[in-house]
XYZ file of C-alpha atoms in Angstrom:
665
model
C -19.740 -15.747 39.577
C -19.838 -14.087 36.681
C -19.817 -10.637 37.879
C -16.181 -12.391 39.326
C -15.421 -13.672 35.955
C -16.273 -10.459 34.112
C -14.116 -8.530 36.526
C -11.214 -10.497 36.359
C -11.254 -9.965 31.957
C -11.584 -6.344 32.645
C -8.427 -6.919 34.737
C -6.379 -8.758 32.129
C -7.567 -5.854 29.963
C -6.346 -3.401 31.157
C -3.120 -4.533 32.322
C -2.343 -5.333 28.603
C -3.339 -2.033 27.240
C -0.810 0.197 29.906
C 1.996 -2.606 29.441
C 1.613 -2.065 25.388
C 1.381 1.606 25.551
C 5.128 1.560 27.913
C 6.426 -1.092 25.732
C 5.339 0.407 22.569
C 6.944 3.844 23.810
C 9.775 2.690 24.305
C 10.403 0.568 21.613
C 9.399 3.700 19.603
C 12.302 5.487 20.773
C 14.338 3.297 19.301
C 13.111 2.527 16.248
C 11.801 -1.431 17.110
C 8.490 -2.189 15.038
C 4.872 -1.875 16.974
C 4.756 -5.832 16.511
C 7.958 -6.864 18.394
C 5.997 -4.578 21.826
C 3.010 -6.967 21.108
C 4.853 -10.496 20.926
C 6.591 -8.824 24.464
C 3.990 -7.650 26.002
C 1.847 -11.179 25.765
C 5.232 -12.671 27.065
C 5.846 -10.533 29.903
C 1.826 -11.141 30.846
C 1.570 -14.548 29.746
C 2.288 -17.755 31.917
C 6.196 -18.166 31.796
C 6.338 -14.333 32.397
C 4.839 -13.352 35.467
C 1.778 -14.470 35.412
C -0.476 -11.554 35.426
C -3.556 -13.088 32.698
C -6.186 -15.696 34.100
C -8.418 -14.970 31.275
C -6.259 -16.453 28.426
C -9.101 -18.341 26.570
C -10.764 -14.766 26.065
C -7.508 -12.990 25.382
C -7.539 -15.697 22.186
C -10.935 -15.727 21.101
C -9.676 -11.772 20.274
C -6.585 -12.629 19.118
C -8.853 -15.518 16.208
C -11.059 -11.404 15.514
C -7.690 -9.964 14.924
C -6.440 -12.923 12.001
C -9.841 -12.867 10.417
C -10.269 -8.698 10.438
C -6.012 -8.446 9.651
C -7.067 -10.513 6.597
C -10.060 -8.578 5.829
C -8.334 -5.301 5.096
C -5.893 -7.628 3.456
C -8.460 -8.373 0.807
C -10.341 -4.897 0.683
C -6.647 -3.870 -0.694
C -5.761 -6.129 -3.755
C -8.803 -6.649 -5.028
C -8.815 -9.905 -7.738
C -8.169 -7.210 -10.557
C -4.694 -7.238 -8.511
C -4.061 -10.815 -7.520
C -4.372 -11.336 -11.047
C -1.812 -8.812 -11.810
C 0.791 -10.670 -9.293
C -0.499 -14.675 -10.368
C 3.196 -15.031 -11.228
C 3.779 -14.371 -7.805
C 1.032 -16.598 -6.158
C 1.602 -19.484 -9.139
C 5.586 -19.826 -9.374
C 6.208 -18.049 -5.995
C 4.459 -19.843 -4.164
C 5.035 -23.199 -5.159
C 8.600 -22.957 -5.799
C 8.608 -21.222 -2.361
C 6.257 -23.669 -0.739
C 7.488 -27.084 -1.591
C 11.259 -26.086 -1.924
C 10.910 -25.545 1.977
C 8.966 -28.613 2.246
C 11.870 -30.399 0.520
C 14.220 -29.095 2.694
C 12.979 -29.265 6.036
C 11.567 -32.832 5.249
C 15.051 -34.077 3.725
C 17.010 -32.357 7.579
C 14.368 -33.914 9.706
C 15.026 -37.364 7.872
C 18.598 -36.874 9.088
C 17.818 -36.352 12.344
C 16.554 -39.628 12.931
C 12.910 -38.915 12.253
C 10.030 -40.726 10.545
C 8.797 -39.554 6.960
C 5.723 -38.366 7.592
C 6.538 -36.904 10.857
C 9.544 -35.069 8.371
C 6.692 -34.102 5.706
C 4.801 -32.541 8.631
C 7.242 -30.503 10.119
C 8.369 -29.436 6.738
C 4.465 -28.332 5.832
C 4.852 -26.497 9.554
C 8.169 -24.778 8.548
C 7.169 -23.438 4.868
C 4.444 -21.189 5.999
C 5.024 -17.218 7.271
C 3.367 -14.504 8.909
C 0.768 -12.461 6.931
C 0.101 -10.668 9.586
C 3.623 -9.832 10.805
C 4.786 -9.626 7.281
C 2.133 -7.439 5.965
C 1.725 -5.119 8.893
C 5.839 -4.544 8.680
C 5.421 -3.662 5.040
C 2.705 -1.204 4.953
C 4.601 0.718 7.683
C 7.579 1.303 5.610
C 5.358 2.076 2.989
C 6.355 -1.066 0.507
C 3.363 -3.538 0.092
C 3.632 -1.777 -3.694
C 7.683 -2.500 -4.289
C 8.351 -5.601 -6.585
C 9.611 -7.080 -3.229
C 6.216 -6.799 -1.258
C 4.258 -7.520 -4.075
C 6.253 -10.716 -4.094
C 5.319 -12.018 -0.687
C 2.169 -10.914 -0.776
C 1.387 -13.342 -4.108
C 3.590 -16.029 -1.767
C 1.616 -15.246 1.192
C -1.697 -15.674 -0.453
C -0.650 -19.230 -1.598
C 0.705 -20.144 1.249
C -3.066 -19.135 2.734
C -4.523 -21.068 0.096
C -2.023 -24.054 0.518
C -2.847 -24.264 4.320
C -6.174 -26.341 3.227
C -5.082 -29.877 0.906
C -2.189 -29.504 4.660
C -4.915 -29.263 7.097
C -6.498 -31.916 4.818
C -3.929 -34.788 4.323
C -2.159 -34.416 8.426
C -4.781 -36.797 9.642
C -3.783 -39.490 6.998
C 0.160 -38.809 7.835
C -1.002 -39.608 11.258
C -2.736 -42.957 10.047
C -6.168 -41.638 10.668
C -7.785 -41.302 7.718
C -11.463 -40.738 9.581
C -11.382 -37.257 10.767
C -10.294 -36.185 7.724
C -13.499 -34.262 5.423
C -14.285 -36.094 2.730
C -13.059 -34.785 -0.836
C -16.738 -34.321 -2.108
C -17.639 -32.426 0.740
C -14.369 -30.301 0.423
C -15.299 -29.733 -3.354
C -19.412 -28.966 -3.403
C -17.826 -25.926 -0.089
C -15.874 -25.079 -2.713
C -18.107 -24.322 -4.808
C -20.414 -23.256 -2.556
C -18.101 -20.631 -1.058
C -16.745 -19.739 -5.240
C -20.849 -19.396 -5.799
C -21.258 -17.461 -2.589
C -18.179 -14.551 -3.711
C -19.171 -14.052 -6.605
C -22.986 -13.783 -6.367
C -22.305 -10.842 -3.332
C -19.374 -9.350 -4.990
C -21.816 -9.096 -7.918
C -25.183 -8.174 -7.084
C -25.883 -8.300 -3.412
C -23.065 -5.886 -1.595
C -22.824 -3.237 -4.012
C -26.324 -2.995 -3.144
C -26.518 -3.048 -0.171
C -23.349 -0.892 0.236
C -25.098 1.929 -2.070
C -28.093 2.038 -0.461
C -26.276 1.870 3.306
C -24.012 4.888 1.886
C -27.552 7.194 -0.642
C -29.223 7.249 3.396
C -25.820 8.727 5.019
C -26.835 5.470 7.563
C -22.943 4.971 9.017
C -24.385 2.209 11.073
C -25.747 0.868 8.368
C -22.472 0.556 6.085
C -20.524 -0.795 8.972
C -22.793 -3.750 10.034
C -22.958 -4.165 5.937
C -19.277 -4.758 6.235
C -18.138 -6.423 9.410
C -21.687 -8.960 8.290
C -20.389 -9.921 5.118
C -16.424 -10.709 6.931
C -18.330 -12.631 9.177
C -20.790 -14.202 7.397
C -17.913 -15.611 4.782
C -15.717 -16.568 7.315
C -18.511 -18.309 9.141
C -19.168 -20.281 5.935
C -15.814 -21.207 4.736
C -15.341 -22.590 9.309
C -18.299 -24.771 8.072
C -17.334 -26.503 5.670
C -14.343 -27.471 6.442
C -12.077 -24.171 5.774
C -9.419 -21.487 7.154
C -11.774 -18.754 8.873
C -9.329 -16.052 8.083
C -9.280 -17.430 4.454
C -12.712 -16.571 4.543
C -12.682 -12.952 5.791
C -9.817 -12.487 2.475
C -12.933 -13.394 0.339
C -15.295 -10.927 2.285
C -12.579 -8.509 1.196
C -11.817 -9.009 -1.860
C -15.877 -8.909 -2.159
C -16.217 -5.370 -0.785
C -12.914 -4.438 -2.791
C -14.750 -5.162 -6.072
C -17.454 -2.289 -4.933
C -16.396 1.990 -5.273
C -17.379 2.127 -1.921
C -13.962 -0.410 -1.173
C -11.870 2.714 0.732
C -14.709 3.825 2.602
C -14.905 0.493 3.978
C -11.265 0.082 5.246
C -11.119 3.192 6.505
C -14.214 2.006 8.813
C -12.524 -1.145 9.582
C -8.361 -0.282 10.273
C -9.334 0.622 14.017
C -10.973 -2.941 14.584
C -8.234 -4.659 12.526
C -5.089 -3.108 14.523
C -7.025 -3.598 17.902
C -7.568 -6.942 17.173
C -4.663 -7.797 15.129
C -2.826 -6.624 18.496
C -4.402 -9.524 20.591
C -3.274 -11.747 18.395
C 0.053 -10.274 18.467
C -0.036 -10.629 22.327
C -1.692 -14.406 22.209
C 1.863 -15.549 20.231
C 3.700 -13.899 22.977
C 1.252 -15.692 25.531
C 2.107 -19.099 24.787
C 6.055 -18.722 24.210
C 7.397 -20.859 27.229
C 10.722 -18.875 28.395
C 11.768 -21.830 30.541
C 11.471 -23.976 28.475
C 13.923 -21.959 26.014
C 16.166 -21.386 29.211
C 16.972 -25.113 29.747
C 17.230 -25.709 25.992
C 19.020 -22.024 24.280
C 21.020 -24.191 21.903
C 18.440 -26.436 20.506
C 16.415 -23.350 20.293
C 18.806 -21.022 19.143
C 19.901 -23.705 16.401
C 16.468 -24.401 14.879
C 15.873 -20.236 14.480
C 18.805 -20.130 12.620
C 18.666 -23.310 10.320
C 14.867 -22.074 9.844
C 15.685 -18.739 8.776
C 18.313 -19.438 6.636
C 16.372 -22.503 5.188
C 13.625 -20.010 4.195
C 15.517 -16.532 3.003
C 17.100 -18.763 0.814
C 13.717 -20.492 -0.308
C 11.905 -17.398 -0.410
C 14.642 -15.939 -2.944
C 14.965 -18.410 -5.232
C 10.383 -18.191 -5.554
C 11.410 -14.597 -6.025
C 14.121 -15.427 -9.066
C 11.855 -17.917 -9.967
C 8.881 -15.190 -10.406
C 11.069 -12.856 -12.615
C 12.506 -10.372 -9.899
C 16.219 -9.368 -10.282
C 18.553 -9.918 -7.581
C 17.917 -7.217 -4.617
C 14.452 -7.921 -4.901
C 14.486 -11.059 -4.927
C 16.834 -11.030 -1.723
C 14.508 -8.636 0.078
C 11.592 -11.277 -0.490
C 13.321 -14.095 0.881
C 14.367 -11.738 4.598
C 10.860 -10.784 4.618
C 9.558 -13.936 4.449
C 11.974 -16.127 6.640
C 9.863 -16.599 9.497
C 7.476 -19.023 10.820
C 3.515 -18.043 10.108
C 0.361 -17.846 12.022
C -0.983 -20.589 10.117
C 1.359 -23.198 11.519
C 0.168 -22.532 14.665
C -3.571 -24.178 13.225
C -1.788 -26.560 11.151
C 0.108 -27.825 14.837
C -2.517 -28.207 16.635
C -4.386 -30.735 14.047
C -1.023 -32.550 13.742
C -1.189 -32.618 17.614
C -4.556 -33.710 17.597
C -3.369 -36.645 14.966
C -0.432 -38.100 17.107
C 1.760 -36.723 15.268
C 3.457 -33.846 17.431
C 3.883 -34.570 21.379
C 4.060 -31.953 23.736
C 7.497 -31.516 24.152
C 8.041 -31.252 20.345
C 5.054 -29.100 20.066
C 6.476 -26.288 23.135
C 9.964 -26.734 20.917
C 7.824 -25.906 17.399
C 5.804 -23.342 19.235
C 9.649 -21.518 21.156
C 11.439 -21.698 17.769
C 8.239 -20.369 15.561
C 7.564 -17.548 18.135
C 11.258 -16.648 18.056
C 11.617 -16.811 14.352
C 8.104 -14.149 14.323
C 10.104 -11.444 16.665
C 12.579 -11.495 14.859
C 10.989 -11.178 11.628
C 10.204 -7.355 12.221
C 14.308 -6.771 13.129
C 14.884 -8.540 9.801
C 13.132 -7.421 7.204
C 14.243 -3.361 9.006
C 17.697 -4.324 8.427
C 17.689 -6.519 4.706
C 17.520 -2.560 3.354
C 20.900 -2.355 4.545
C 22.074 -5.889 4.250
C 20.425 -6.673 1.006
C 23.481 -5.297 -1.528
C 26.039 -7.359 -0.565
C 23.801 -10.664 -0.048
C 21.819 -9.537 -3.537
C 26.196 -9.384 -5.220
C 27.142 -13.379 -5.456
C 23.430 -13.925 -7.108
C 23.549 -10.620 -9.435
C 26.275 -13.490 -11.222
C 23.816 -15.897 -12.410
C 20.753 -13.588 -12.049
C 21.629 -10.655 -14.775
C 21.475 -13.270 -18.258
C 18.433 -14.458 -17.095
C 16.871 -10.778 -15.817
C 18.460 -8.752 -18.682
C 17.561 -9.669 -22.354
C 19.760 -7.755 -25.118
C 17.569 -7.696 -27.788
C 18.759 -5.403 -30.674
C 15.995 -2.663 -30.315
C 16.975 -2.117 -27.131
C 20.748 -2.542 -26.657
C 21.358 0.258 -29.308
C 23.775 3.233 -28.665
C 22.314 6.515 -26.903
C 23.633 9.364 -25.984
C 22.824 12.966 -23.934
C 19.600 10.522 -23.672
C 17.331 10.110 -20.280
C 17.074 7.224 -18.055
C 13.923 6.366 -16.871
C 13.526 3.938 -13.664
C 10.314 2.841 -13.095
C 7.286 3.369 -15.721
C 3.882 3.589 -13.414
C 1.786 6.355 -14.076
C 4.831 8.859 -13.387
C 7.257 7.154 -15.673
C 4.206 6.505 -18.609
C 4.268 10.723 -18.303
C 8.076 11.588 -18.798
C 8.405 9.324 -21.291
C 5.393 10.614 -23.051
C 6.816 14.250 -22.950
C 9.936 12.853 -24.242
C 8.602 11.538 -26.704
C 6.439 14.376 -27.560
C 8.981 16.571 -27.284
C 11.556 14.748 -29.649
C 13.934 13.715 -26.974
C 16.036 10.386 -26.786
C 15.072 8.086 -23.696
C 15.213 4.677 -22.330
C 12.995 3.327 -19.179
C 14.017 0.147 -16.713
C 11.229 -1.769 -15.300
C 10.901 -4.039 -12.593
C 7.370 -6.047 -14.292
C 8.645 -8.489 -16.912
C 4.863 -8.049 -17.821
C 4.751 -4.071 -18.583
C 8.842 -4.993 -20.425
C 7.225 -7.189 -22.700
C 4.064 -5.469 -23.578
C 5.913 -1.940 -24.395
C 8.555 -3.060 -25.672
C 5.637 -5.019 -28.415
C 4.632 -1.475 -28.425
C 8.088 -0.473 -29.433
C 9.270 1.210 -26.616
C 13.132 1.580 -25.507
C 13.000 -0.581 -21.818
C 14.629 -3.272 -20.159
C 14.052 -5.172 -17.335
C 16.290 -5.501 -14.119
C 17.084 -3.854 -10.791
C 18.231 -0.449 -11.478
C 19.937 -0.371 -8.221
C 22.693 -2.710 -9.728
C 25.252 -0.864 -11.622
C 25.100 -3.312 -14.817
C 21.116 -2.491 -15.252
C 22.308 1.119 -15.544
C 25.388 0.313 -18.022
C 23.455 -1.215 -20.002
C 20.915 0.754 -20.336
C 23.603 4.091 -21.316
C 24.297 5.697 -17.760
C 27.997 6.715 -18.965
C 26.288 8.510 -21.932
C 23.011 10.236 -20.373
C 22.222 13.421 -19.631
C 19.770 12.813 -17.372
C 18.036 10.649 -14.787
C 14.810 10.095 -12.913
C 13.788 8.140 -10.683
C 9.891 7.102 -10.180
C 10.182 3.830 -7.672
C 7.627 3.371 -5.102
C 10.631 1.746 -3.219
C 12.548 4.057 -0.900
C 15.584 2.461 -0.417
C 16.368 1.875 -4.200
C 15.331 4.848 -5.215
C 18.425 6.369 -3.094
C 20.840 2.660 -4.485
C 19.707 3.900 -7.584
C 20.697 7.644 -6.775
C 24.183 6.767 -4.788
C 25.131 4.290 -8.494
C 24.052 6.431 -10.723
C 26.123 9.651 -9.257
C 29.359 6.770 -9.430
C 28.501 5.735 -12.395
C 28.527 9.372 -14.163
C 29.416 12.305 -12.035
C 28.249 14.701 -14.386
C 24.782 13.068 -14.435
C 21.872 15.624 -13.834
C 18.969 13.331 -11.785
C 15.504 13.425 -10.264
C 14.056 11.771 -7.680
C 10.694 11.645 -6.402
C 9.729 10.458 -3.365
C 6.613 10.014 -1.294
C 7.938 12.251 1.776
C 10.214 15.206 3.154
C 12.082 13.067 5.249
C 14.208 11.617 2.351
C 14.964 14.548 0.279
C 17.897 15.879 2.010
C 19.017 11.895 2.279
C 18.764 11.315 -1.633
C 20.618 15.044 -1.946
C 23.309 14.330 0.107
C 23.662 10.587 -1.933
C 23.713 13.100 -4.981
C 20.602 13.426 -6.795
C 19.949 17.394 -7.561
C 16.196 17.497 -7.646
C 13.843 15.597 -5.481
C 10.592 16.056 -5.644
C 8.395 15.086 -2.283
C 4.980 14.172 -3.497
C 3.022 15.123 0.025
C 4.303 18.847 -0.835
C 4.400 19.360 -4.343
C 0.185 18.443 -4.307
C 0.023 21.581 -1.302
C 2.222 23.405 -4.058
C -0.369 23.273 -6.583
C -3.062 23.488 -4.448
C -1.973 27.090 -3.220
C -1.035 27.887 -6.561
C -5.042 27.406 -7.124
C -5.768 29.049 -4.153
C -3.446 31.848 -5.426
C -4.779 32.610 -8.927
C -8.536 32.469 -7.150
C -7.326 35.909 -5.170
C -5.734 37.026 -8.750
C -1.897 37.058 -7.095
C -0.831 38.328 -10.009
C 1.546 35.234 -12.144
C 4.983 36.555 -11.410
C 3.903 36.670 -7.481
C 2.936 32.762 -7.839
C 5.938 31.492 -9.934
C 8.345 33.218 -7.416
C 6.407 31.873 -4.558
C 6.744 29.068 -5.634
C 10.802 28.803 -6.916
C 11.333 30.373 -3.662
C 9.738 27.326 -2.099
C 11.646 25.318 -4.060
C 14.669 26.628 -4.114
C 14.486 26.314 -0.022
C 14.232 22.830 0.039
C 10.501 22.548 1.448
C 11.749 24.906 4.830
C 8.905 27.074 4.116
C 5.718 24.280 4.261
C 8.278 21.884 6.356
C 8.326 24.760 9.824
C 6.295 27.534 10.635
C 9.041 31.003 10.860
C 8.829 33.481 12.785
C 9.008 35.887 9.913
C 6.584 35.442 7.396
C 9.353 36.185 4.378
C 7.119 36.159 0.753
C 3.726 36.320 2.409
C 4.597 39.342 3.927
C 2.368 41.698 1.558
C 0.024 38.773 0.635
C -3.286 40.633 2.129
C -2.050 43.681 0.541
C -2.152 42.418 -2.485
C -5.178 40.580 -2.082
C -8.352 42.633 -3.832
C -12.379 42.937 -2.263
C -13.423 41.749 -5.432
C -14.026 38.167 -7.119
C -14.337 36.788 -10.828
C -17.674 34.291 -11.649
C -19.195 33.326 -15.175
C -22.837 33.627 -16.591
C -23.894 31.555 -18.330
C -26.457 33.315 -20.882
C -29.499 31.036 -22.499
C -31.566 31.420 -25.093
C -34.878 32.956 -23.230
C -32.969 35.534 -21.988
C -33.711 38.634 -22.103
C -30.028 39.628 -22.302
C -29.471 37.585 -25.126
C -29.136 40.134 -28.683
C -28.585 43.246 -26.632
C -25.277 45.019 -26.901
C -23.609 45.826 -23.471
C -23.585 49.244 -23.236
C -27.480 48.146 -23.432
C -27.237 45.215 -20.671
C -25.547 48.063 -18.501
C -24.062 45.735 -16.204
C -21.476 48.358 -14.798
C -24.307 50.799 -13.693
C -27.207 48.697 -12.491
C -24.667 45.836 -10.992
C -21.012 47.288 -10.931
C -20.252 45.010 -12.212
C -17.267 44.935 -15.510
C -17.419 42.199 -18.292
C -13.775 41.120 -18.969
C -13.800 38.753 -21.493
C -16.719 36.344 -23.280
C -16.715 32.988 -23.969
C -18.785 32.170 -27.162
C -18.288 28.452 -27.863
C -14.781 27.963 -28.889
C -13.581 31.614 -29.172
C -12.513 33.665 -26.375
C -13.577 38.172 -26.691
C -10.963 39.924 -24.494
C -11.884 42.822 -22.759
C -15.420 43.430 -25.004
C -16.502 47.089 -25.246
C -20.176 47.564 -25.432
C -20.305 47.448 -28.528
C -20.363 43.903 -28.519
C -23.218 41.986 -28.192
C -24.127 39.081 -26.239
C -25.372 35.965 -27.996
C -27.449 32.880 -26.272
C -25.337 30.205 -25.098
C -22.987 33.480 -24.297
C -20.649 33.112 -21.394
C -19.800 36.205 -19.758
C -16.434 36.559 -17.237
C -17.361 38.942 -14.878
C -15.756 40.918 -11.956
C -16.299 42.549 -9.560
C -17.684 42.567 -5.222
C -19.073 38.861 -4.612
C -22.650 40.723 -3.611
C -23.110 42.448 -6.669
C -22.158 39.671 -8.809
C -24.351 37.499 -6.981
C -27.115 39.663 -7.558
C -26.458 40.188 -11.175
C -26.710 36.586 -11.277
C -29.812 36.296 -9.608
C -30.789 39.361 -12.244
C -29.936 37.071 -15.120
C -31.758 34.031 -14.314
C -34.953 36.130 -13.227
C -35.123 37.522 -16.577
C -34.371 34.343 -18.480
C -37.412 33.119 -16.905
C -39.823 36.012 -17.874
């Protein structure tokens, strides 16, 4: 009997994997996110589809692990310090988004004839968005570090935390207070969890991870990481809180150690597999027959939910200090119902708030919004300029400061868009060279801090013409765009070129695929990080092989002038590398430190006979901060000198060991 159960479960897994692979291949061809493929897999194999899955409880068990591991890895990526830096999004944005959504949804449900308690509960269900979908899609699009990515994450964190009091008041809304957890139990549990998190992050987990890393025991390291995740998730569930919240806290614990990136590397395979099961399980609960019977009702409610959540998400981002376009992108990212809403809805059914038909309607509307979410986010960059245009009439005065210090006239200056590490370095270089510059930055805290230091910095979105005009784009000579938002970079380049045709534009991008697009939009120089890193590495390699400096510089110029084509494809003609091996001599260059106890100390080079004994030539002597170039036979070697020698590798090695031997005599 048990063997039959396992065989059935194994068959279900095989069916899910085969269908998922097929759908992922098809959707990849048409550039639709993989999340949609997993949802479609669940719909097809589920009860309302072909009914191929017979062990649904096991799939839901794996799905719960999916949510746990997904939030655990999010906690690993965003440490407590990162969350504190985004506190305006968590506290202000989250509060505005959740409570404005509850207010609007409650009002709508009341107008539809629903009771107040029932309407408030529906408002709570609608207010939550999908952390799993939003963060996965933004991560796939490399937008987690963008302004709207940070805002979305901060608001989602607030939503995940607000689920706790929502679950507490659900039985009260249903008229039953017997099953609601006591405030004393919840308070005590919260204090216990905070204590466990603090002690673990400061003393226990870093020590265990260090010990496992020291032993180079991969299994021990992996089990410590997974064990921490499951233990904290279990503790939170025992005191009546969400297991997913516990997993997020566990991620924060490990994120504070120096082993967070290694832990992330080990957890990514588990996260991706179990997260796929989560999305598949969501698709399986979708009732296609209910949608076919009530298409108008479901579609109308989906449209209302998306519109309301887009509006409240945009409002929350504006209240947090983001400009119009980024606020629109944030609103679109949050315009779906989330996975925690299903947990809350189950509680509502148990409390008698939702009837079975209402629950099924909620499930269908939720799954449709979740299925549309990746598509809406992928389209958001195209529609955001049009949606943001009306808002710019309201937002500019709120976002663009007009201090006399900042608004003073400049001419032939540099405009730096983005004040991260690259932007700071450009500003430092410009200041050192005496070149005037102005900075555009979207982080209000950074603007406020740098303004106090006397920097010429303004707050705003450089993809908006008004912000560029405020920075003096018409009088500027150079524009440098170094932001983490690919679409914002493209928009900024396009608008800047329209406003100032004679402007020299330099744009930084992460990937080579974006270079041609930015050049077509008007950029004069595009610097892709992935290939510039390769050039820097290869330049150092060529230096090590003693390739002449002018040859290296010519090679680098050729690579950049050719649009990095040499690095992008394998050519049948090796171009600049034709005579590379001929240029590489069978020699090496090393350094030998002379200790004061060495017999060489106090002798001149002629007496040491390095050339005659070891066939090694001394090309320079470093003595403190002084460098003696091309020393002669009469130059004396002193203790603590560093000899820079050239010769065959074996000869240098022999000379080095001889030096060590003579020092020990």
